[in-house]
GROMACS .gro file of C-alpha atoms in nm:
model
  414
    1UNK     CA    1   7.793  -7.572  -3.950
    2UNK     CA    2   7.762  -7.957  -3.948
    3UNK     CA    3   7.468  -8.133  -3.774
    4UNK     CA    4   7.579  -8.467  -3.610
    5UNK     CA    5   7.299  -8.660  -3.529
    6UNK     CA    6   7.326  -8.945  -3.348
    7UNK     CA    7   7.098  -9.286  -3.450
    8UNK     CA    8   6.815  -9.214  -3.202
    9UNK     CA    9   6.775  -8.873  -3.388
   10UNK     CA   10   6.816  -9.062  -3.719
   11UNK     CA   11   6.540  -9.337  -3.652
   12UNK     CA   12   6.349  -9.056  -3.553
   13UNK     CA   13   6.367  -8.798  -3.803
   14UNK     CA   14   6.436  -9.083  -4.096
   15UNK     CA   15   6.511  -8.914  -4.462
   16UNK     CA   16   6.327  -8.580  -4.334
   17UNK     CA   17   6.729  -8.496  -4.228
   18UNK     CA   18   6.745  -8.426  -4.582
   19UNK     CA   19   6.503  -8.142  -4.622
   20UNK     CA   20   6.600  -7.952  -4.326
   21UNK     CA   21   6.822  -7.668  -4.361
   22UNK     CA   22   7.147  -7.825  -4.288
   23UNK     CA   23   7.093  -8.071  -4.503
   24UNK     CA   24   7.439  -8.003  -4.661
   25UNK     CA   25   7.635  -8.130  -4.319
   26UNK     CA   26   7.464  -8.422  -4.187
   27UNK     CA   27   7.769  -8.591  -4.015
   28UNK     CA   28   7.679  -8.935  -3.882
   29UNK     CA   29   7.909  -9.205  -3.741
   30UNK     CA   30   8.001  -9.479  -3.874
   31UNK     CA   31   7.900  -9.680  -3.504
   32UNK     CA   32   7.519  -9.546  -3.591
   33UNK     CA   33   7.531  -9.754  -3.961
   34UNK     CA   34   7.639 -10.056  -3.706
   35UNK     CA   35   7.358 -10.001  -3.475
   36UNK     CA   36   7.139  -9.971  -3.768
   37UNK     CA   37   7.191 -10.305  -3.940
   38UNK     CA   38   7.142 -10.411  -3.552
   39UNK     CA   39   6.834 -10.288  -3.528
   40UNK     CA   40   6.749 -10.432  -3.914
   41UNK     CA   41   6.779 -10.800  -3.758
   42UNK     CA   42   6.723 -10.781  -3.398
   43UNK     CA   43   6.479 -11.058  -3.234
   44UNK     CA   44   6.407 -10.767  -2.985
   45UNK     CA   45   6.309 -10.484  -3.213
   46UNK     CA   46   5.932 -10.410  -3.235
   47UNK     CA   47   5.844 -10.469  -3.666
   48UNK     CA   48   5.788 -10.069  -3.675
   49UNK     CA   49   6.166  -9.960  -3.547
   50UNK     CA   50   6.258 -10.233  -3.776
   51UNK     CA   51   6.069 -10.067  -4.102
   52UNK     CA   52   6.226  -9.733  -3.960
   53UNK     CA   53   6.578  -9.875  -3.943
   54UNK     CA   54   6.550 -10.000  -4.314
   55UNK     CA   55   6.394  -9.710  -4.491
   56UNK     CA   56   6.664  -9.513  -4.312
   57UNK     CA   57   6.957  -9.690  -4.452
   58UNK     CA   58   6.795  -9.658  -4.805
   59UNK     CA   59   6.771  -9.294  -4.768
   60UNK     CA   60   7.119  -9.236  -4.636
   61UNK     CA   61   7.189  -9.465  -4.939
   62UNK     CA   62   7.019  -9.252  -5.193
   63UNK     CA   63   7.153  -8.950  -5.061
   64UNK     CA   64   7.489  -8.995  -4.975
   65UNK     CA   65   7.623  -8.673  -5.150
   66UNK     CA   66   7.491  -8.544  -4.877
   67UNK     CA   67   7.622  -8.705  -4.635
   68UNK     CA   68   7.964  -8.683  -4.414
   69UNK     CA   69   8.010  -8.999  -4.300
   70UNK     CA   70   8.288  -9.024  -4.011
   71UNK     CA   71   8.490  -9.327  -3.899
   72UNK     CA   72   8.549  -9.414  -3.577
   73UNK     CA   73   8.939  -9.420  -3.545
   74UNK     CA   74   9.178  -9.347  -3.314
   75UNK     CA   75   9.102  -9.016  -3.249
   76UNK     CA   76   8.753  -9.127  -3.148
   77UNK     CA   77   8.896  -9.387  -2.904
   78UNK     CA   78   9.193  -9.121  -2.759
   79UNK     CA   79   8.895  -8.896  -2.695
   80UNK     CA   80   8.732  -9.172  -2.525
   81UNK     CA   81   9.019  -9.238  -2.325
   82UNK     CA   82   9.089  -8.856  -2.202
   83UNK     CA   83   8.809  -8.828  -2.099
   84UNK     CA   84   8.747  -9.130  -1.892
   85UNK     CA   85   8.497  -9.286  -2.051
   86UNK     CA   86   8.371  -9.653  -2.118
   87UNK     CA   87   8.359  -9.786  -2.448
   88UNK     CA   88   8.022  -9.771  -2.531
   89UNK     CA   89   7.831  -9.674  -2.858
   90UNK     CA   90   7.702  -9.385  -2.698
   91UNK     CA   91   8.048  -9.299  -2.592
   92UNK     CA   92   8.146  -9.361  -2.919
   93UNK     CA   93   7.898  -9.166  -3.099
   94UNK     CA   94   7.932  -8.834  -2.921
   95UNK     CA   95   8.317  -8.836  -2.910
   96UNK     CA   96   8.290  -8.876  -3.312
   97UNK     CA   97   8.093  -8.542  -3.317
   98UNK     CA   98   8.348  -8.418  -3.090
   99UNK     CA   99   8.642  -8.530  -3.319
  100UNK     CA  100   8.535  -8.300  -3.577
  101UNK     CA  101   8.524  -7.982  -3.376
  102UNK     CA  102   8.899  -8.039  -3.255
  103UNK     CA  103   9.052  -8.135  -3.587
  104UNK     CA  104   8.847  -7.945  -3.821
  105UNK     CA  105   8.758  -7.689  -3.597
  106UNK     CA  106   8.385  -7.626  -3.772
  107UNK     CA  107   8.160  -7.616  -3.556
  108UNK     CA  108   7.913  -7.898  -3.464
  109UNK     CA  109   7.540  -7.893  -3.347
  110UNK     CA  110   7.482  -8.260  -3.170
  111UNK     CA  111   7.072  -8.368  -3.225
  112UNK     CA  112   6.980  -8.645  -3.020
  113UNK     CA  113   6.688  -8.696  -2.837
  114UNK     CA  114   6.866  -8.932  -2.589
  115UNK     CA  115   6.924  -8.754  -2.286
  116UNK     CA  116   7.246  -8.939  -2.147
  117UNK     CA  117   7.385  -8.847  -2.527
  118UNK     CA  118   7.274  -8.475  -2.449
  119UNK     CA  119   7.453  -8.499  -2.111
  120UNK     CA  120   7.775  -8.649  -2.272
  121UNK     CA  121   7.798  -8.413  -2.547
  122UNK     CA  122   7.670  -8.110  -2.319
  123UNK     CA  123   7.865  -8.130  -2.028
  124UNK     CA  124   8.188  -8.369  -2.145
  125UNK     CA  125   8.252  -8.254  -2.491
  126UNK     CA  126   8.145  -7.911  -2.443
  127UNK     CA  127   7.940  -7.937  -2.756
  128UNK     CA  128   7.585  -7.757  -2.793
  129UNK     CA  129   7.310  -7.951  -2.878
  130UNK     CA  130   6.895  -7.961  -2.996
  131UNK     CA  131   6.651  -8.233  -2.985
  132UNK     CA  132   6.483  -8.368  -3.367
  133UNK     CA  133   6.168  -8.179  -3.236
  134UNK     CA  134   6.388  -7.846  -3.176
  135UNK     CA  135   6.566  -7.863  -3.518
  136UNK     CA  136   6.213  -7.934  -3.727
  137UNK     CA  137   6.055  -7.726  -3.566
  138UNK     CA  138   6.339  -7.415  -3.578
  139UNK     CA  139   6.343  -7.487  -3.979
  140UNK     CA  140   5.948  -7.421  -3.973
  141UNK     CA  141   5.836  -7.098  -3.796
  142UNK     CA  142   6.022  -6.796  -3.719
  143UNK     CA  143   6.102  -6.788  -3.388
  144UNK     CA  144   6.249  -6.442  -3.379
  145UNK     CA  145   6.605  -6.474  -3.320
  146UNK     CA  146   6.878  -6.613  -3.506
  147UNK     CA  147   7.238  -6.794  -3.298
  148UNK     CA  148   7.538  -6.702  -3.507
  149UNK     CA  149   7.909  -6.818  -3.436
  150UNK     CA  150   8.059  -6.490  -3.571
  151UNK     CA  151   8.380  -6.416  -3.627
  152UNK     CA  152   8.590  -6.089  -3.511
  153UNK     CA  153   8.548  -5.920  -3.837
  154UNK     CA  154   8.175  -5.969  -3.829
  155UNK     CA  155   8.182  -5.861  -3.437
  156UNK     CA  156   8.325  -5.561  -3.551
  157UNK     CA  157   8.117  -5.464  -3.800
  158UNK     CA  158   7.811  -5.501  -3.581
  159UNK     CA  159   7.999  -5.219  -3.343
  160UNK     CA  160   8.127  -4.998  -3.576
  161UNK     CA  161   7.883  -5.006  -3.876
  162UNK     CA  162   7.555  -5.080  -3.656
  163UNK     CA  163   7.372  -4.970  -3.982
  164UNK     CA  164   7.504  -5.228  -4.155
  165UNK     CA  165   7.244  -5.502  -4.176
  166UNK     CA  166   7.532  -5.777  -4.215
  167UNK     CA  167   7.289  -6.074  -4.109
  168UNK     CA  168   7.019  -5.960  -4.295
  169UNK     CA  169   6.822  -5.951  -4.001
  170UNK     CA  170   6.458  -5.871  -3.962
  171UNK     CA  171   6.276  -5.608  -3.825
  172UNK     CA  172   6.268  -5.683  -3.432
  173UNK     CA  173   6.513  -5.988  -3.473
  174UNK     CA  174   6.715  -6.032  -3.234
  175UNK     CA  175   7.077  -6.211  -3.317
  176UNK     CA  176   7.247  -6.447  -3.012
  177UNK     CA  177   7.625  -6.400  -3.083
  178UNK     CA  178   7.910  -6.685  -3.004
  179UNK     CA  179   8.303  -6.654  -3.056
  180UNK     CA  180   8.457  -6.987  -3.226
  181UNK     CA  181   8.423  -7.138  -2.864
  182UNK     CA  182   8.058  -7.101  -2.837
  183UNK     CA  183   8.125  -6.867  -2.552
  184UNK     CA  184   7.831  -6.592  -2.533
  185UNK     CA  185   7.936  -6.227  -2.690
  186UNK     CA  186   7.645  -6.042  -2.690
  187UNK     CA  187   7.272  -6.015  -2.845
  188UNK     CA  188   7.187  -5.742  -3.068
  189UNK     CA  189   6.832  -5.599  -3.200
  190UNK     CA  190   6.763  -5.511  -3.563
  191UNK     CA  191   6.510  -5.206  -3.522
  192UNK     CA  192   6.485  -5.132  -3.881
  193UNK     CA  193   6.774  -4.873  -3.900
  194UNK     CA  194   7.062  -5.049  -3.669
  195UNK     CA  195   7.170  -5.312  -3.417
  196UNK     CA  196   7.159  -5.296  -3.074
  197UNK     CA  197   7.279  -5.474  -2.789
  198UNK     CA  198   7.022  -5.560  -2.554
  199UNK     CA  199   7.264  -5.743  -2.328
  200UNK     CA  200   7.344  -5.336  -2.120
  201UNK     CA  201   6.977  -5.364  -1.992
  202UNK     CA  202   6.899  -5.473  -1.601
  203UNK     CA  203   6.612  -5.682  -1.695
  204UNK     CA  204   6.402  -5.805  -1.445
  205UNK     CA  205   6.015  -5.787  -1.326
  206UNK     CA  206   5.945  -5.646  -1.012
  207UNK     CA  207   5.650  -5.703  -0.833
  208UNK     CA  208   5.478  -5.789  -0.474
  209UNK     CA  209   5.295  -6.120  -0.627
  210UNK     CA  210   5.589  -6.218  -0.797
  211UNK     CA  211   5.915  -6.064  -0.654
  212UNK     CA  212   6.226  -6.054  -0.879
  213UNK     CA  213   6.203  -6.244  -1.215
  214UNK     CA  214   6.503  -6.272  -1.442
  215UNK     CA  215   6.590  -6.384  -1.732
  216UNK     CA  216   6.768  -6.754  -1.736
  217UNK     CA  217   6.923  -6.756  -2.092
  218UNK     CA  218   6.968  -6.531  -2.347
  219UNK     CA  219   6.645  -6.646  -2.549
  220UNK     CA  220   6.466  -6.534  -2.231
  221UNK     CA  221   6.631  -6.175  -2.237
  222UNK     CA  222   6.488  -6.183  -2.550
  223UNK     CA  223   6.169  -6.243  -2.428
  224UNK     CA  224   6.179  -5.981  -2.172
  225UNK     CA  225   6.353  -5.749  -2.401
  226UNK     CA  226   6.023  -5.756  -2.652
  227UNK     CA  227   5.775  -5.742  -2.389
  228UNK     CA  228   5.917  -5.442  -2.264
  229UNK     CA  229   5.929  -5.279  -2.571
  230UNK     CA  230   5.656  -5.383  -2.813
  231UNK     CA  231   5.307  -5.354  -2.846
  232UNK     CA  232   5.220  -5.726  -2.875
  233UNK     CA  233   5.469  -6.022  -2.831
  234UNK     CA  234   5.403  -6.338  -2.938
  235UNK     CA  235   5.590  -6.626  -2.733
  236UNK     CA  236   5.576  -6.992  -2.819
  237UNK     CA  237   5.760  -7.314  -2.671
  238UNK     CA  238   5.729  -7.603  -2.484
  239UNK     CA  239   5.569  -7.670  -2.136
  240UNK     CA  240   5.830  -7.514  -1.863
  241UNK     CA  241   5.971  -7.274  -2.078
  242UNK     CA  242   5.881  -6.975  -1.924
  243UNK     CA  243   5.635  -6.897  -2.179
  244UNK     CA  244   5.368  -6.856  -1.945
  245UNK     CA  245   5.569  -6.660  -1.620
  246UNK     CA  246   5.739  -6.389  -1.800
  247UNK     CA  247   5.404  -6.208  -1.914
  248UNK     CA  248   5.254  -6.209  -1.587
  249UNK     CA  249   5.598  -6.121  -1.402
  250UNK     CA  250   5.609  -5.799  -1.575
  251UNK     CA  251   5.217  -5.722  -1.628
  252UNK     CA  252   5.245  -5.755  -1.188
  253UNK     CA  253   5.501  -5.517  -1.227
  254UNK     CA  254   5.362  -5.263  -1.456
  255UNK     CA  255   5.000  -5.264  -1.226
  256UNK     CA  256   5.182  -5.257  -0.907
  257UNK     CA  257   5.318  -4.914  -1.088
  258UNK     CA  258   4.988  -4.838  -1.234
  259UNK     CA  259   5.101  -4.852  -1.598
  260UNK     CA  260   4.737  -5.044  -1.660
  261UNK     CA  261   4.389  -5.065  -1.504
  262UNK     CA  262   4.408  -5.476  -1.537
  263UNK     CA  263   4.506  -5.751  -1.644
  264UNK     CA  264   4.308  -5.947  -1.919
  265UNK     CA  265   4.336  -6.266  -1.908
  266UNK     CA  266   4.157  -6.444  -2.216
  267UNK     CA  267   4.136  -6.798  -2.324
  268UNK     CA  268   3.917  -7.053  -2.536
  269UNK     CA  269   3.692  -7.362  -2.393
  270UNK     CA  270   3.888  -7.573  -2.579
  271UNK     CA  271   3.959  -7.891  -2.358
  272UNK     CA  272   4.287  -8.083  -2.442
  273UNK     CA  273   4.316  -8.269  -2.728
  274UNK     CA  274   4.167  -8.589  -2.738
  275UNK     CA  275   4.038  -8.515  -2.360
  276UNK     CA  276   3.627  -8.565  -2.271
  277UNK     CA  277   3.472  -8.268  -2.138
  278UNK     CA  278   3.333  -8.305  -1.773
  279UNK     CA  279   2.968  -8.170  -1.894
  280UNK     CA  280   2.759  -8.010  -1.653
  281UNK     CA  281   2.919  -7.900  -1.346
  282UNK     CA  282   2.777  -7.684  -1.040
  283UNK     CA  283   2.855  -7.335  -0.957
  284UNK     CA  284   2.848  -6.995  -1.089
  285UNK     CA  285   3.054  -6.924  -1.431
  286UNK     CA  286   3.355  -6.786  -1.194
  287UNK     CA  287   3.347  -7.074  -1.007
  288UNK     CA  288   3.358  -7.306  -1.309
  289UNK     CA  289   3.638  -7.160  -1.469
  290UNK     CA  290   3.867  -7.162  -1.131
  291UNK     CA  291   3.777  -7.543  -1.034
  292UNK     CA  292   3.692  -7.693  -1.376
  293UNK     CA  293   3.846  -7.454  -1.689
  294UNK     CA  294   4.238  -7.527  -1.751
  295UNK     CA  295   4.242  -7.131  -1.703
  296UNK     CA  296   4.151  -7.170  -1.347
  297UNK     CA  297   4.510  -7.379  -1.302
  298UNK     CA  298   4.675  -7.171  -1.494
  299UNK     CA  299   4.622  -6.908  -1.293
  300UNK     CA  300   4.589  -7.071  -0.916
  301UNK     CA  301   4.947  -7.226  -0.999
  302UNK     CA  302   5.090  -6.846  -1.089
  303UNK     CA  303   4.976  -6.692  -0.804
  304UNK     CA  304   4.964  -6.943  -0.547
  305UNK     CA  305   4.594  -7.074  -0.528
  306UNK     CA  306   4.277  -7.040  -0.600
  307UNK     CA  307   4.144  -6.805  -0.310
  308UNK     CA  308   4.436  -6.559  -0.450
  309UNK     CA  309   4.285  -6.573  -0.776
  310UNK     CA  310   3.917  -6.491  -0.668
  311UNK     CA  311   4.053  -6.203  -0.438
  312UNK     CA  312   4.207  -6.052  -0.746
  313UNK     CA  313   3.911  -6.097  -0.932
  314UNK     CA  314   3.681  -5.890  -0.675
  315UNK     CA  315   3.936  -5.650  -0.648
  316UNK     CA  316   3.936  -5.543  -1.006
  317UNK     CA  317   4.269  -5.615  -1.105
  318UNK     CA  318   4.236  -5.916  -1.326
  319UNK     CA  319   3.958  -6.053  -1.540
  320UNK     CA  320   3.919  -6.339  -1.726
  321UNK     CA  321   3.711  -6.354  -2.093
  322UNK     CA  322   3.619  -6.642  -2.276
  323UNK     CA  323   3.702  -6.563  -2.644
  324UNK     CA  324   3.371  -6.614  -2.732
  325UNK     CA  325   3.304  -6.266  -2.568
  326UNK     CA  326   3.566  -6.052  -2.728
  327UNK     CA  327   3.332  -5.896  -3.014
  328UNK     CA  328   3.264  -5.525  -2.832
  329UNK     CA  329   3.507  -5.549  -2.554
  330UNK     CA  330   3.738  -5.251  -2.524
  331UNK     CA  331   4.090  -5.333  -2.401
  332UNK     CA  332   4.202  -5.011  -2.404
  333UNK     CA  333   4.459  -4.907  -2.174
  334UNK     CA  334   4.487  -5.278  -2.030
  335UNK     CA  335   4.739  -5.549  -2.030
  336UNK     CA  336   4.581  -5.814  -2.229
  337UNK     CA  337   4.711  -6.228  -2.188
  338UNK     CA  338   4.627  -6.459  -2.448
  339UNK     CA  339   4.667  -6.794  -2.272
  340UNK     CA  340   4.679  -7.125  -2.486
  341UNK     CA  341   4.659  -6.908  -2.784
  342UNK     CA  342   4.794  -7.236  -2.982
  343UNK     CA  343   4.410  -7.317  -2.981
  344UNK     CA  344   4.276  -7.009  -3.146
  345UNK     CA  345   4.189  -6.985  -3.520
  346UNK     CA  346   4.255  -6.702  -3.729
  347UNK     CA  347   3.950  -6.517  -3.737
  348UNK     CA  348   3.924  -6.548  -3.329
  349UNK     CA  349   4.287  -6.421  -3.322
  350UNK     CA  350   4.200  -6.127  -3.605
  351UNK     CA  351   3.884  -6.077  -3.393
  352UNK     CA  352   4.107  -6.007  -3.104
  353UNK     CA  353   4.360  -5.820  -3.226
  354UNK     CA  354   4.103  -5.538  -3.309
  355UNK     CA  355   3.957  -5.536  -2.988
  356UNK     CA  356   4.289  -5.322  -2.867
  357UNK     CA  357   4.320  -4.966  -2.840
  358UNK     CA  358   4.536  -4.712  -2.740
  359UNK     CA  359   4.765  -4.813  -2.435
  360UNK     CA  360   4.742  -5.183  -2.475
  361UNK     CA  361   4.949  -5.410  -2.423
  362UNK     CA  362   4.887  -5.742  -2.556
  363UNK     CA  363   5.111  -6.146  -2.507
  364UNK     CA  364   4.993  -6.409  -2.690
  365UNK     CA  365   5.167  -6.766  -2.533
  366UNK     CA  366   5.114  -7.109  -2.624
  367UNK     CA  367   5.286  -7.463  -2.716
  368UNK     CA  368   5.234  -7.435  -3.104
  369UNK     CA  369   5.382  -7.752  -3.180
  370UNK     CA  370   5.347  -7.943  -2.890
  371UNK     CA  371   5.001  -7.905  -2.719
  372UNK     CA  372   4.809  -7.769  -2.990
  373UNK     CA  373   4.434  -7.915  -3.043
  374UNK     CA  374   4.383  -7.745  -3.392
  375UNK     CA  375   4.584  -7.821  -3.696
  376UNK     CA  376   4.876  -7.616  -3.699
  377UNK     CA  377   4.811  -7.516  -4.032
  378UNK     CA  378   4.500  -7.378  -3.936
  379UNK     CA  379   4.636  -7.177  -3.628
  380UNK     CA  380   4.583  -6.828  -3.535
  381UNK     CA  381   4.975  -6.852  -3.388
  382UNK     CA  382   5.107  -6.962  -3.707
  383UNK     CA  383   4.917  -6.702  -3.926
  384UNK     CA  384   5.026  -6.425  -3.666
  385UNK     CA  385   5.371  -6.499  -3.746
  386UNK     CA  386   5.327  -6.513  -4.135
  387UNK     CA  387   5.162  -6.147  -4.109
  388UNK     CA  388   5.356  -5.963  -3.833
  389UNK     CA  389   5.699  -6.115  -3.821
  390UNK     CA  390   5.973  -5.934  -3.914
  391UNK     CA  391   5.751  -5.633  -3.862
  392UNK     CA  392   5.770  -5.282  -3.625
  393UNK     CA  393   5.472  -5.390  -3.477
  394UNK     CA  394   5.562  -5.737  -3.291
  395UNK     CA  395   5.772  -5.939  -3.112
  396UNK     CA  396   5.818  -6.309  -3.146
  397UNK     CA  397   6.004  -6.545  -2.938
  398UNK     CA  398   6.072  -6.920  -2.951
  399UNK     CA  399   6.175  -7.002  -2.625
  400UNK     CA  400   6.366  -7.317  -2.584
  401UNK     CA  401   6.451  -7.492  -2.236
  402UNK     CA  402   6.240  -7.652  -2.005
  403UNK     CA  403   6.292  -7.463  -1.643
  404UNK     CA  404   6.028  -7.684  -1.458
  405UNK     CA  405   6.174  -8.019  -1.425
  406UNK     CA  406   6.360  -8.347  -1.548
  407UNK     CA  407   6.023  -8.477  -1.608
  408UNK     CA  408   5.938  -8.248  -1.850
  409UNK     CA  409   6.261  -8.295  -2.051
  410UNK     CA  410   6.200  -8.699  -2.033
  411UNK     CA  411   5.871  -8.617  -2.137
  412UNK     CA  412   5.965  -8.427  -2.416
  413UNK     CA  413   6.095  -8.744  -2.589
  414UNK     CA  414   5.752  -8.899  -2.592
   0.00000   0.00000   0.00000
């Protein structure tokens, strides 16, 4: 698979294209090199994007074995032209990328984190794409699933041979299969002893807070596949991803069958990252963490306000622990939602962990890259995932698009 990046992605990302795992495709066009030595001497060019464009040309320089430089030709421009396009760099850019899918016919990932590129590739060329910050991060952490173009003999193999682990896949990973086209096949689930499909299965959360919630991608399915199934799930991804609405759609749905006795809701007092904390505020400690704690919006934005919230709370059916208070609380038999768990270190996580008993049910969600106030390094999340991935105990899932707005995706290029 090649990686075409265009020079946004490039100025971004500089030499660290090099380290990543496709590090033996990096296709760039020859227009980027010419925006480049733009950039180099432009009046209008801040002196950092200048620094950027220069140590970037001196590591495409000193590492152009890897590199697949393509020309723009007349294939690029007869692209161009069929598809009734201006000439403009971006034009010219993504119709290079596209060049190589319809005369080589390998298959090409477009990174940019320009969002008319995205749009041009996307929904002109027909060519899937990721953002710098989703192919870094993807080379970093398991995210539990792997997307494979496979071919008919490998298709084939999954159905007849399902005991054949053929993409050495592990334990509870789930594989997102393409034809040549990048037209969805199916997904399949490596349980240890075979693959399979998960794709059969109505999912969907039922539930009188919530209604009807479905999966909107196949990442999702994945999502709601592990929840369903495992004992704890771990899901991580950016802001409007879903990360946060898929636990609670089916932990509605499991109490309004009485599957648990509540729903747990536990979080830290961390405040966001490089935020001041308001200091003393009125009220009781219910009333603080409704009006003041980011839990309180969490939750008043899930099920429709505040007053909904406290209701549940007198009720019985949810309660909400600071993780301060975990040592000597019994989860047993409860569905237990780790909010923000980016924040968490690993003894707080460990801590946690233990507190569950028989008949729990436990979702740890956060932003681990993206909204995280402790080191990363230092995370409970990313420990979690160095301990039980790959493992019959857990489920982790990267979830990828932004559901909630434009604004988020624009602001995901900040």
């Amino acid at each position: 698979m090649t990686y075409f990046y265009d020079t946004c992605s490039l100025l971004n990302l500089g030499e660290k294209i090099f380290s990543l795992p496709s590090c033996d495709a990096v296709g760039v066009s020859t227009e980027s090199f010419k925006e480049l030595e733009n950039i180099k001497t432009s009046s209008s060019k801040d002196q950092e994007t200048k620094f950027k464009a220069r140590h970037l040309i001196r590591a495409l320089e000193d590492n152009k074995d890897k590199l697949k430089v393509i020309c723009v030709d007349n294939n690029v421009m007869d692209a161009i032209s069929r598809f009734d396009l201006p000439i403009t760099s971006d034009n010219i850019i993504c119709a290079t990328a596209y060049t190589i899918k319809e005369f080589t016919g390998k298959d090409v990932v477009f990174v940019t984190d320009d969002l008319n590129c995205k749009a041009i590739c996307k929904y002109v060329f027909g060519l899937p794409c990721c953002s710098s910050y989703e192919l870094v991060s993807s080379s970093e952490l398991y995210k539990g699933y792997t997307e494979k173009v496979v071919s008919d003999e490998e298709l084939a193999n999954v159905y007849q041979a399902p005991s054949d682990n053929i993409f050495n896949s592990k334990i509870n990973e789930y594989t997102i299969m393409y034809d040549a086209s990048h037209h969805f096949i199916d997904t399949v689930k490596w349980d240890g002893e075979a693959y399979k499909s998960i794709v059969k299965k109505n999912f969907g959360f039922e539930s009188k807070s919530f209604g009807k919630v479905k999966p909107l991608d196949e990442i999702q399915r994945c999502a709601f596949d592990s929840i369903n199934n495992n004992v704890i799930t771990m899901i991580y991804g950016r802001a409007g991803s879903g990360k946060t609405t898929i636990p609670l759609a089916y932990a509605e749905a499991m109490m309004d069958k009485e599957k648990f006795s509540q729903i747990v809701f536990v979080y830290s007092y961390d405040v966001l990252k490089g935020a001041r904390e308001l200091g003393f505020e009125k009220g009781s400690h219910e009333e603080k963490l409704l009006n003041y704690g980011a839990i309180g919006n969490i939750l008043a934005t899930k099920y429709g306000d505040a007053d909904s919230v406290e209701f549940a709370l007198s009720q019985g059916t949810i309660d909400i622990i600071p993780t301060a208070n975990i040592r000597g609380v019994d989860f047993r038999d409860k569905f237990v939602f780790v909010t923000e768990a980016q924040n968490l270190d690993v003894y707080t996580l460990k801590t946690l962990i233990q507190r569950c008993g028989e008949g729990t049910k436990l979702v740890l969600e956060g932003d681990l890259l993206e909204q995280s106030d402790t080191s990363v390094n230092g995370s409970g999340m990313k420990r979690f995932i160095e301990v039980f991935g790959g493992t019959k105990y857990a489920g982790i899932i990267k979830l990828k698009e932004n559901y909630r707005s434009e604004f988020g995706e624009i602001a995901d290029l900040m």
